[in-house]
Amino acid sequence: MTALRPRPHRRRTSGSTPAGRRLLLTTAALTLAAGTVQAAALPAAHAATTTTEVSSWSAQTITGIGASGAWWTNDLVNFSASAQQQVADLLFSPSGIQLSTYRYNIGGGGAGVIAANYDRAPQSLMTGVGTYDWNRDPGGTAFLRAASAAGVPKIIGFANSAPSQFTTNGRNCGGSLTSGQEQAYATYLADVVAHFRSVGVNISTLSPMNEPDDSFSACTQEGMSVGTGQRATIVNTLASTLSARGLSSVAISADELSQVGQVLGEWPSWVPSASGNVGTLAHHTYDYPTDAALTDLQSMGRRFGKATWASEICCQTSANGGFGQQYDPTIAGGLGLSGIIYRDFAVAGDSEFHWWTALSKVLGCDPASSAGCATSVNTTGWNDGLIYYDPNYAGNGNQNLYPSKRFYVLGQYSRFVRPGAVRFPVTGAPGGVQVLATSASGRWTLVVTNTNTSAQTFGVHFNALNQISAASAYRTSATENIASVGLPPVSGATATLSLPARSVTTYVFTQNGGPAVRTGASPLVGTQSGRCVDVPGAATANGTRIELYDCNGGSNQAITYTAASELRVLGKCLDAYNQGTANGTAIDLYDCNGGINQKWTLAANGEIRGVQSGRCLDATGQGTANGTLLELYDCNGGANQAWRRPN
């Protein structure tokens, strides 16, 4: 959990749970079955004058959407078997939100964590160095097995702290991993993975440090600090240990820093030394970064050749969108979450998104005695969960579950954007509307968020080779929870979407024959000029300057964006001349050599940024005439820095 977050106010609970308790899913948890709720009539909407374009250049492959099993499992182990199964169904099944990633918290043992925070002190499976009791942590392991049994595609084991035997202060908070104990810690993690594999539970990824920028010295939870000088050692030692144990298929994710600002400063100091062993670079976003910072993060991932994950976030307020104390189960809280997911995928280019904790008891009110508690906003609770439960369950027997709108909004993504879906940038959406477009197995999926207080109607044009047809549509709004709604009209490769105010709608379209997307090379057109990026005279000599010219279909205008983040034409790469990074650096043609000055990122607004420089591909002097040269320049949102691939 983030170091920025103070300990939420909560009640202590005591006593045992009464027998014979009833489990009731509250009326807020409407059925998720397809077709059971129809959309209300839409209010008058703006005219469909906007056509939004789905690019035909692919971006990243999305590999998972999930949440963590941290902390709440210590309480849920005391719930009835039927209650536990209902939680598993809500999180993992197609009738729930069908998470494709689940984060299992490998407990350190909780040594030193204050007693009131018992739920943040998961038992360690290790009883002594090299010895284990696999019956420990019954709540955590129960939901780990439930995720596995439900077929969740990816299970991640993450640790807030190493066992106390390996820390500098003999506790699971306030200390660090002792230098020289990296091998012992790696052996412990490999033992955990090997055991669960032996019983049919596949932990496919390990994250050996969580927010290593903080030791959590207040001991309100487990945590340990890991300096930048030790992080590569941990990753490399863990990789070699897994390989020696026949577990080389287990990927390593690191380092889960709290803030993107820290990432930009600290990853360069350790990632190069562990580049061959770290599988993915994971980050948290508790500084609520700007789009510019998220774009820089994408560039850094491309620089190291690694996919990035947004592996933890929570606790934003619906008042200002930043970190703060509030409980908001309404659509306002849901829209905030949708915006975070959209930006992590579309701006940062992350391959996975993980919400912090799947369940929470910090409602800030008493749901057993107040009928409006679970559905009303207050400033005493926290927006840290998707589903809530009564903090006094042990005393009053209340095992009701209280899903928030965040639960349903996350489901608008997790149920439909499945592992292997490829994201395609989208430009031209109306103000206040966010469109995430993915394609997989001949089907398009759009997750569309309308944050406006008025309805919106607009067209979305796909880069399809053949016509598309609408297959299904689901919506979460103030009155709907992943409800089946009417299909949008489609003409050719354009769908007309009508969105009610303050809603999240997922549309699924099928491709009527042929591949779902264009592949191969195509022109790159300047939005301001309407002219194409061009290699003059189809020259292939290194150093040939790149310019704008009338689009003519020539091979010298046929550009491919590669998996290596290159822009290729005529078998060569668009290159920042002489690895220049300053304003005015020329863009030329050069042999592709893997240089960082030949890597580019595609932004959601049509910008193309140099990975090395962070500056934008720019038509010099806002020129629009044939022969206008291209250069690097500070990204400023100008039309001469916006590019599109024609459909």
XYZ file of N, CA, C and O in Angstrom, residues 362-503:
568
model
N -13.636 -0.398 4.945
C -13.561 0.987 5.408
C -14.643 1.824 4.727
O -14.361 2.709 3.914
N -15.898 1.537 5.064
C -17.019 2.307 4.522
C -17.143 3.669 5.184
O -17.724 4.592 4.608
N -16.680 3.776 6.428
C -16.830 5.029 7.163
C -18.198 5.210 7.784
O -18.538 6.300 8.252
N -19.019 4.151 7.788
C -20.354 4.206 8.372
C -20.759 2.782 8.734
O -20.022 1.829 8.464
N -21.913 2.642 9.349
C -22.368 1.334 9.838
C -23.474 0.809 8.936
O -24.628 1.222 9.046
N -23.158 -0.101 8.019
C -24.174 -0.558 7.066
C -25.277 -1.382 7.714
O -26.373 -1.486 7.157
N -25.024 -1.953 8.885
C -26.045 -2.778 9.539
C -27.153 -1.936 10.149
O -28.303 -2.374 10.250
N -26.829 -0.698 10.553
C -27.824 0.139 11.212
C -28.303 1.297 10.351
O -29.296 1.947 10.681
N -27.603 1.587 9.249
C -27.966 2.711 8.390
C -28.253 2.206 6.984
O -27.348 1.723 6.290
N -29.496 2.334 6.557
C -29.901 1.809 5.252
C -29.161 2.492 4.107
O -28.903 1.882 3.070
N -28.796 3.766 4.284
C -28.145 4.494 3.201
C -26.634 4.484 3.265
O -25.978 5.084 2.407
N -26.084 3.806 4.259
C -24.630 3.840 4.462
C -23.867 3.420 3.215
O -22.990 4.144 2.733
N -24.159 2.250 2.698
C -23.349 1.671 1.631
C -23.496 2.388 0.295
O -22.648 2.226 -0.587
N -24.540 3.191 0.121
C -24.793 3.838 -1.170
C -24.582 5.343 -1.137
O -24.841 6.023 -2.134
N -24.120 5.885 -0.010
C -23.971 7.333 0.143
C -22.512 7.716 0.327
O -21.712 6.959 0.885
N -22.179 8.920 -0.101
C -20.824 9.440 0.008
C -20.565 9.920 1.429
O -21.436 10.537 2.050
N -19.366 9.619 1.954
C -18.948 10.237 3.213
C -17.448 10.509 3.152
O -16.755 10.011 2.263
N -16.948 11.290 4.090
C -15.530 11.654 4.109
C -14.777 10.938 5.220
O -13.656 11.314 5.557
N -15.376 9.901 5.777
C -14.731 9.131 6.839
C -14.142 7.832 6.313
O -13.119 7.360 6.804
N -14.793 7.236 5.320
C -14.292 6.000 4.732
C -13.235 6.270 3.685
O -12.712 7.383 3.550
N -12.916 5.195 2.915
C -11.875 5.290 1.886
C -12.333 4.613 0.601
O -13.013 3.589 0.642
N -11.922 5.188 -0.512
C -12.178 4.590 -1.830
C -11.046 3.620 -2.172
O -10.337 3.762 -3.168
N -10.894 2.609 -1.322
C -9.800 1.668 -1.529
C -10.267 0.312 -2.038
O -9.446 -0.502 -2.461
N -11.561 0.031 -2.007
C -12.059 -1.270 -2.423
C -12.958 -1.190 -3.642
O -13.393 -0.112 -4.063
N -13.229 -2.355 -4.201
C -14.259 -2.494 -5.229
C -15.570 -2.930 -4.593
O -16.645 -2.436 -4.924
N -15.463 -3.878 -3.668
C -16.595 -4.403 -2.908
C -16.307 -4.138 -1.435
O -15.150 -4.236 -0.992
N -17.351 -3.830 -0.668
C -17.176 -3.539 0.758
C -17.936 -4.557 1.609
O -18.894 -5.191 1.153
N -17.479 -4.682 2.865
C -18.158 -5.538 3.842
C -18.149 -4.849 5.195
O -17.389 -3.889 5.431
N -18.981 -5.303 6.085
C -19.192 -4.671 7.384
C -17.977 -4.877 8.283
O -17.592 -6.013 8.562
N -17.363 -3.788 8.791
C -16.222 -3.961 9.698
C -16.610 -4.641 11.004
O -15.757 -5.196 11.696
N -17.913 -4.623 11.347
C -18.395 -5.240 12.583
C -19.014 -6.609 12.345
O -19.799 -7.084 13.157
N -18.616 -7.254 11.242
C -19.223 -8.546 10.891
C -19.098 -9.562 12.018
O -19.991 -10.392 12.226
N -17.994 -9.517 12.761
C -17.773 -10.524 13.800
C -18.755 -10.388 14.946
O -19.116 -11.380 15.591
N -19.190 -9.156 15.200
C -20.110 -8.946 16.307
C -21.570 -9.020 15.926
O -22.402 -9.487 16.725
N -21.910 -8.579 14.726
C -23.334 -8.518 14.360
C -23.732 -9.565 13.318
O -24.903 -9.653 12.942
N -22.781 -10.340 12.827
C -23.109 -11.407 11.884
C -23.456 -10.942 10.491
O -23.888 -11.750 9.660
N -23.244 -9.666 10.193
C -23.594 -9.133 8.877
C -22.516 -9.505 7.857
O -21.401 -8.984 7.897
N -22.841 -10.401 6.959
C -21.916 -10.791 5.900
C -22.380 -10.298 4.532
O -21.984 -10.836 3.492
N -23.212 -9.284 4.520
C -23.624 -8.685 3.254
C -22.411 -8.121 2.517
O -21.429 -7.687 3.118
N -22.509 -8.086 1.211
C -21.493 -7.493 0.358
C -22.065 -6.251 -0.298
O -23.228 -6.236 -0.712
N -21.242 -5.216 -0.432
C -21.699 -3.924 -0.934
C -20.816 -3.483 -2.106
O -19.822 -2.771 -1.923
N -21.144 -3.907 -3.327
C -20.344 -3.488 -4.489
C -20.492 -1.991 -4.743
O -21.588 -1.429 -4.673
N -19.379 -1.346 -5.054
C -19.393 0.057 -5.449
C -19.493 0.147 -6.971
O -19.348 -0.839 -7.689
N -19.732 1.357 -7.461
C -19.724 1.538 -8.917
C -18.343 1.280 -9.503
O -18.223 0.926 -10.685
N -17.286 1.438 -8.683
C -15.956 1.090 -9.185
C -15.894 -0.377 -9.581
O -15.228 -0.747 -10.561
N -16.554 -1.233 -8.812
C -16.590 -2.659 -9.138
C -17.158 -2.871 -10.538
O -16.574 -3.574 -11.375
N -18.287 -2.259 -10.809
C -18.932 -2.451 -12.107
C -18.145 -1.789 -13.236
O -18.048 -2.340 -14.338
N -17.570 -0.611 -12.975
C -16.789 0.063 -14.013
C -15.548 -0.750 -14.354
O -15.207 -0.901 -15.539
N -14.866 -1.297 -13.354
C -13.729 -2.147 -13.673
C -14.181 -3.326 -14.526
O -13.483 -3.735 -15.468
N -15.366 -3.860 -14.236
C -15.912 -4.951 -15.029
C -16.197 -4.570 -16.464
O -16.168 -5.433 -17.363
N -16.486 -3.286 -16.727
C -16.679 -2.840 -18.110
C -15.404 -3.052 -18.933
O -15.463 -3.216 -20.148
N -14.259 -3.039 -18.261
C -12.988 -3.325 -18.927
C -12.634 -4.807 -18.815
O -12.364 -5.465 -19.822
N -12.607 -5.339 -17.583
C -12.028 -6.666 -17.360
C -12.815 -7.788 -18.023
O -12.235 -8.798 -18.443
N -14.131 -7.657 -18.137
C -14.922 -8.713 -18.768
C -14.750 -8.760 -20.273
O -14.942 -9.811 -20.897
N -14.369 -7.648 -20.879
C -14.403 -7.553 -22.337
C -13.030 -7.330 -22.975
O -12.828 -7.690 -24.133
N -12.113 -6.702 -22.249
C -10.752 -6.500 -22.763
C -9.898 -7.597 -22.139
O -9.369 -7.465 -21.048
N -9.786 -8.699 -22.850
C -9.157 -9.891 -22.309
C -7.675 -9.962 -22.715
O -7.247 -9.273 -23.647
N -6.892 -10.781 -22.023
C -5.470 -10.894 -22.361
C -5.254 -11.213 -23.838
O -5.930 -12.073 -24.405
N -4.331 -10.490 -24.443
C -4.051 -10.651 -25.870
C -4.711 -9.607 -26.740
O -4.393 -9.507 -27.935
N -5.619 -8.813 -26.168
C -6.243 -7.737 -26.938
C -5.201 -6.674 -27.268
O -4.379 -6.299 -26.425
N -5.232 -6.188 -28.503
C -4.275 -5.186 -28.955
C -4.965 -3.824 -28.990
O -6.039 -3.675 -29.575
N -4.339 -2.847 -28.327
C -4.925 -1.499 -28.313
C -4.549 -0.747 -29.582
O -3.434 -0.870 -30.091
N -5.512 0.054 -30.069
C -5.300 0.932 -31.209
C -5.626 2.361 -30.782
O -6.684 2.602 -30.197
N -4.717 3.307 -31.028
C -4.981 4.691 -30.630
C -6.260 5.232 -31.266
O -6.636 4.849 -32.382
N -6.901 6.143 -30.549
C -8.144 6.755 -30.999
C -7.976 8.268 -30.945
O -7.496 8.817 -29.949
N -8.346 8.948 -32.003
C -8.270 10.405 -32.039
C -9.637 10.979 -32.400
O -10.466 10.315 -33.010
N -9.836 12.242 -32.018
C -11.034 12.972 -32.426
C -12.260 12.740 -31.584
O -13.368 13.081 -32.010
N -12.120 12.176 -30.379
C -13.290 11.984 -29.522
C -13.791 13.333 -29.019
O -13.005 14.269 -28.829
N -15.089 13.466 -28.785
C -15.616 14.730 -28.245
C -15.003 15.032 -26.883
O -14.539 14.129 -26.166
N -15.012 16.289 -26.495
C -14.515 16.671 -25.189
C -15.269 15.951 -24.085
O -16.487 15.808 -24.138
N -14.529 15.502 -23.067
C -15.155 14.801 -21.958
C -15.477 13.351 -22.237
O -16.106 12.679 -21.406
N -15.054 12.844 -23.406
C -15.304 11.448 -23.778
C -13.960 10.757 -23.984
O -13.074 11.288 -24.661
N -13.803 9.563 -23.403
C -12.586 8.770 -23.550
C -12.954 7.454 -24.220
O -13.912 6.796 -23.816
N -12.191 7.081 -25.246
C -12.480 5.865 -26.013
C -11.244 4.974 -26.008
O -10.190 5.364 -26.516
N -11.366 3.794 -25.423
C -10.307 2.791 -25.478
C -10.730 1.741 -26.487
O -11.774 1.106 -26.338
N -9.916 1.552 -27.533
C -10.240 0.611 -28.606
C -9.237 -0.535 -28.604
O -8.022 -0.308 -28.582
N -9.747 -1.767 -28.625
C -8.886 -2.946 -28.723
C -9.465 -3.911 -29.739
O -10.662 -3.894 -30.028
N -8.579 -4.763 -30.265
C -9.002 -5.763 -31.229
C -8.390 -7.100 -30.854
O -7.225 -7.179 -30.447
N -9.187 -8.158 -30.980
C -8.711 -9.514 -30.717
C -9.626 -10.504 -31.408
O -10.852 -10.370 -31.346
N -9.028 -11.488 -32.066
C -9.774 -12.595 -32.674
C -10.901 -12.118 -33.576
O -12.015 -12.655 -33.553
N -10.626 -11.089 -34.369
C -11.620 -10.610 -35.323
C -12.747 -9.812 -34.714
O -13.770 -9.588 -35.367
N -12.580 -9.351 -33.473
C -13.608 -8.561 -32.800
C -12.986 -7.267 -32.284
O -11.857 -7.252 -31.809
N -13.751 -6.209 -32.397
C -13.371 -4.916 -31.833
C -14.127 -4.691 -30.528
O -15.305 -5.020 -30.428
N -13.445 -4.103 -29.566
C -14.090 -3.706 -28.318
C -13.777 -2.240 -28.054
O -12.615 -1.821 -28.103
N -14.822 -1.470 -27.796
C -14.671 -0.074 -27.387
C -15.194 0.075 -25.964
O -16.315 -0.345 -25.671
N -14.389 0.651 -25.076
C -14.881 1.058 -23.759
C -14.920 2.575 -23.778
O -13.885 3.236 -23.906
N -16.122 3.124 -23.680
C -16.334 4.556 -23.906
C -16.890 5.196 -22.643
O -17.950 4.795 -22.141
N -16.179 6.188 -22.138
C -16.585 6.895 -20.917
C -17.047 8.297 -21.279
O -16.306 9.051 -21.919
N -18.251 8.623 -20.879
C -18.772 9.977 -21.056
C -18.823 10.643 -19.687
O -19.686 10.334 -18.866
N -17.894 11.540 -19.433
C -17.860 12.237 -18.147
C -18.746 13.472 -18.138
O -18.913 14.109 -17.096
N -19.309 13.828 -19.279
C -20.122 15.035 -19.386
C -21.461 14.881 -18.664
O -21.962 13.773 -18.469
N -22.037 16.001 -18.307
C -23.363 15.998 -17.693
C -24.474 16.002 -18.730
O -25.652 16.058 -18.377
N -24.102 15.925 -19.994
C -25.077 15.824 -21.081
C -24.763 14.599 -21.923
O -23.628 14.110 -21.952
N -25.764 14.101 -22.620
C -25.571 12.956 -23.514
C -24.702 13.368 -24.698
O -24.616 14.545 -25.061
N -24.050 12.391 -25.299
C -23.179 12.644 -26.445
C -23.487 11.622 -27.535
O -23.674 10.435 -27.256
N -23.540 12.105 -28.787
C -23.697 11.222 -29.930
C -22.625 11.552 -30.957
O -22.424 12.726 -31.286
N -21.926 10.544 -31.427
C -20.855 10.785 -32.396
C -20.548 9.483 -33.126
O -20.914 8.387 -32.686
N -19.863 9.609 -34.260
C -19.492 8.446 -35.046
C -18.079 7.993 -34.736
O -17.201 8.806 -34.461
N -17.866 6.684 -34.787
C -16.529 6.105 -34.635
C -16.230 5.306 -35.893
O -16.963 4.373 -36.229
N -15.149 5.701 -36.571
C -14.756 5.033 -37.813
C -13.588 4.104 -37.534
O -12.558 4.524 -37.004
N -13.738 2.822 -37.887
C -12.708 1.814 -37.666
C -11.829 1.680 -38.899
O -12.256 1.960 -40.021
N -10.613 1.162 -38.663
C -9.715 0.920 -39.785
C -9.961 -0.470 -40.354
O -9.032 -1.181 -40.719
N -11.197 -0.879 -40.418
C -11.541 -2.234 -40.848
C -11.411 -2.380 -42.361
O -11.673 -1.453 -43.123
N -11.015 -3.568 -42.787
C -10.958 -3.843 -44.217
C -12.335 -4.189 -44.768
O -12.588 -4.070 -45.949
N -13.196 -4.672 -43.906
C -14.556 -5.019 -44.304
C -15.525 -4.385 -43.322
O -15.136 -3.819 -42.306
N -16.794 -4.499 -43.608
C -17.789 -3.907 -42.728
C -17.785 -4.593 -41.371
O -17.393 -5.745 -41.226
N -18.236 -3.851 -40.368
C -18.373 -4.391 -39.027
C -19.848 -4.435 -38.669
O -20.695 -3.798 -39.313
N -20.168 -5.196 -37.641
C -21.531 -5.220 -37.129
C -21.480 -5.264 -35.611
O -20.559 -5.839 -35.020
N -22.449 -4.618 -34.982
C -22.493 -4.564 -33.520
C -22.994 -5.896 -32.978
O -23.995 -6.440 -33.447
N -22.275 -6.416 -31.967
C -22.634 -7.708 -31.388
C -23.258 -7.570 -30.011
O -24.200 -8.306 -29.678
N -22.758 -6.656 -29.187
C -23.295 -6.494 -27.831
C -22.889 -5.140 -27.284
O -21.939 -4.511 -27.782
N -23.599 -4.709 -26.268
C -23.289 -3.438 -25.609
C -23.744 -3.525 -24.164
O -24.829 -4.037 -23.874
N -22.905 -3.027 -23.260
C -23.196 -3.066 -21.823
C -22.828 -1.719 -21.216
O -21.870 -1.078 -21.645
N -23.590 -1.331 -20.190
C -23.386 0.011 -19.640
C -23.469 0.009 -18.117
O -24.267 -0.720 -17.517
N -22.616 0.853 -17.518
C -22.723 1.199 -16.105
C -22.938 2.701 -16.015
O -22.202 3.481 -16.617
N -23.969 3.074 -15.277
C -24.307 4.484 -15.074
C -24.839 4.609 -13.658
O -24.724 3.688 -12.851
N -25.461 5.725 -13.357
C -26.035 5.895 -12.024
C -27.114 4.862 -11.750
O -27.349 4.477 -10.591
N -27.771 4.363 -12.793
C -28.902 3.445 -12.609
C -28.666 2.060 -13.197
O -29.555 1.208 -13.123
N -27.495 1.821 -13.803
C -27.236 0.546 -14.480
C -25.914 -0.040 -13.990
O -24.976 0.703 -13.671
N -25.837 -1.359 -13.961
C -24.629 -2.063 -13.552
C -24.288 -3.138 -14.589
O -24.875 -4.211 -14.597
N -23.381 -2.828 -15.492
C -23.024 -3.704 -16.608
C -24.299 -4.277 -17.233
O -24.448 -5.488 -17.437
N -25.224 -3.391 -17.518
C -26.524 -3.780 -18.059
C -26.468 -3.879 -19.575
O -25.866 -3.036 -20.252
N -27.118 -4.893 -20.119
C -27.226 -5.021 -21.561
C -28.088 -3.890 -22.102
O -29.188 -3.639 -21.600
N -27.564 -3.189 -23.118
C -28.289 -2.056 -23.699
C -28.386 -2.239 -25.207
O -27.784 -3.146 -25.790
N -29.134 -1.365 -25.852
C -29.367 -1.472 -27.281
C -28.097 -1.307 -28.098
O -27.153 -0.612 -27.708
N -28.063 -1.944 -29.264
C -26.893 -1.893 -30.128
C -26.858 -0.592 -30.922
O -27.898 -0.054 -31.317
N -25.661 -0.067 -31.198
C -25.561 1.159 -31.986
C -25.745 0.863 -33.473
O -25.405 -0.224 -33.948
N -26.261 1.820 -34.235
C -26.338 1.621 -35.687
C -24.950 1.657 -36.305
O -24.067 2.384 -35.848
N -24.756 0.840 -37.351
C -23.464 0.742 -38.017
C -23.678 0.888 -39.515
O -24.598 0.291 -40.089
N -22.826 1.682 -40.145
C -22.837 1.812 -41.594
C -21.414 1.607 -42.085
O -20.530 2.415 -41.783
N -21.188 0.516 -42.821
C -19.843 0.214 -43.281
C -18.921 -0.042 -42.110
O -19.098 -0.985 -41.345
N -17.926 0.823 -41.936
C -16.974 0.693 -40.834
C -17.136 1.813 -39.821
O -16.221 2.101 -39.059
N -18.323 2.446 -39.800
C -18.578 3.532 -38.855
C -19.777 3.195 -37.993
O -20.851 2.855 -38.503
N -19.584 3.288 -36.675
C -20.669 3.081 -35.715
C -21.046 4.419 -35.112
O -20.175 5.250 -34.829
N -22.331 4.639 -34.920
C -22.805 5.858 -34.284
C -23.181 5.538 -32.847
O -24.097 4.747 -32.591
N -22.461 6.152 -31.919
C -22.642 5.876 -30.497
C -23.453 6.982 -29.848
O -23.183 8.166 -30.058
N -24.432 6.595 -29.055
C -25.224 7.544 -28.272
C -25.036 7.200 -26.805
O -25.445 6.132 -26.345
N -24.413 8.113 -26.085
C -24.017 7.852 -24.699
C -24.807 8.725 -23.746
O -24.818 9.950 -23.897
N -25.441 8.141 -22.740
C -26.059 8.976 -21.718
C -24.994 9.691 -20.900
O -23.815 9.298 -20.897
N -25.398 10.731 -20.211
C -24.468 11.480 -19.380
C -23.863 10.579 -18.310
O -24.503 9.660 -17.811
N -22.607 10.829 -17.987
C -21.917 10.196 -16.862
C -22.110 8.681 -16.872
O -22.769 8.106 -16.007
N -21.523 8.062 -17.869
C -21.708 6.623 -18.062
C -20.453 6.009 -18.660
O -19.616 6.700 -19.244
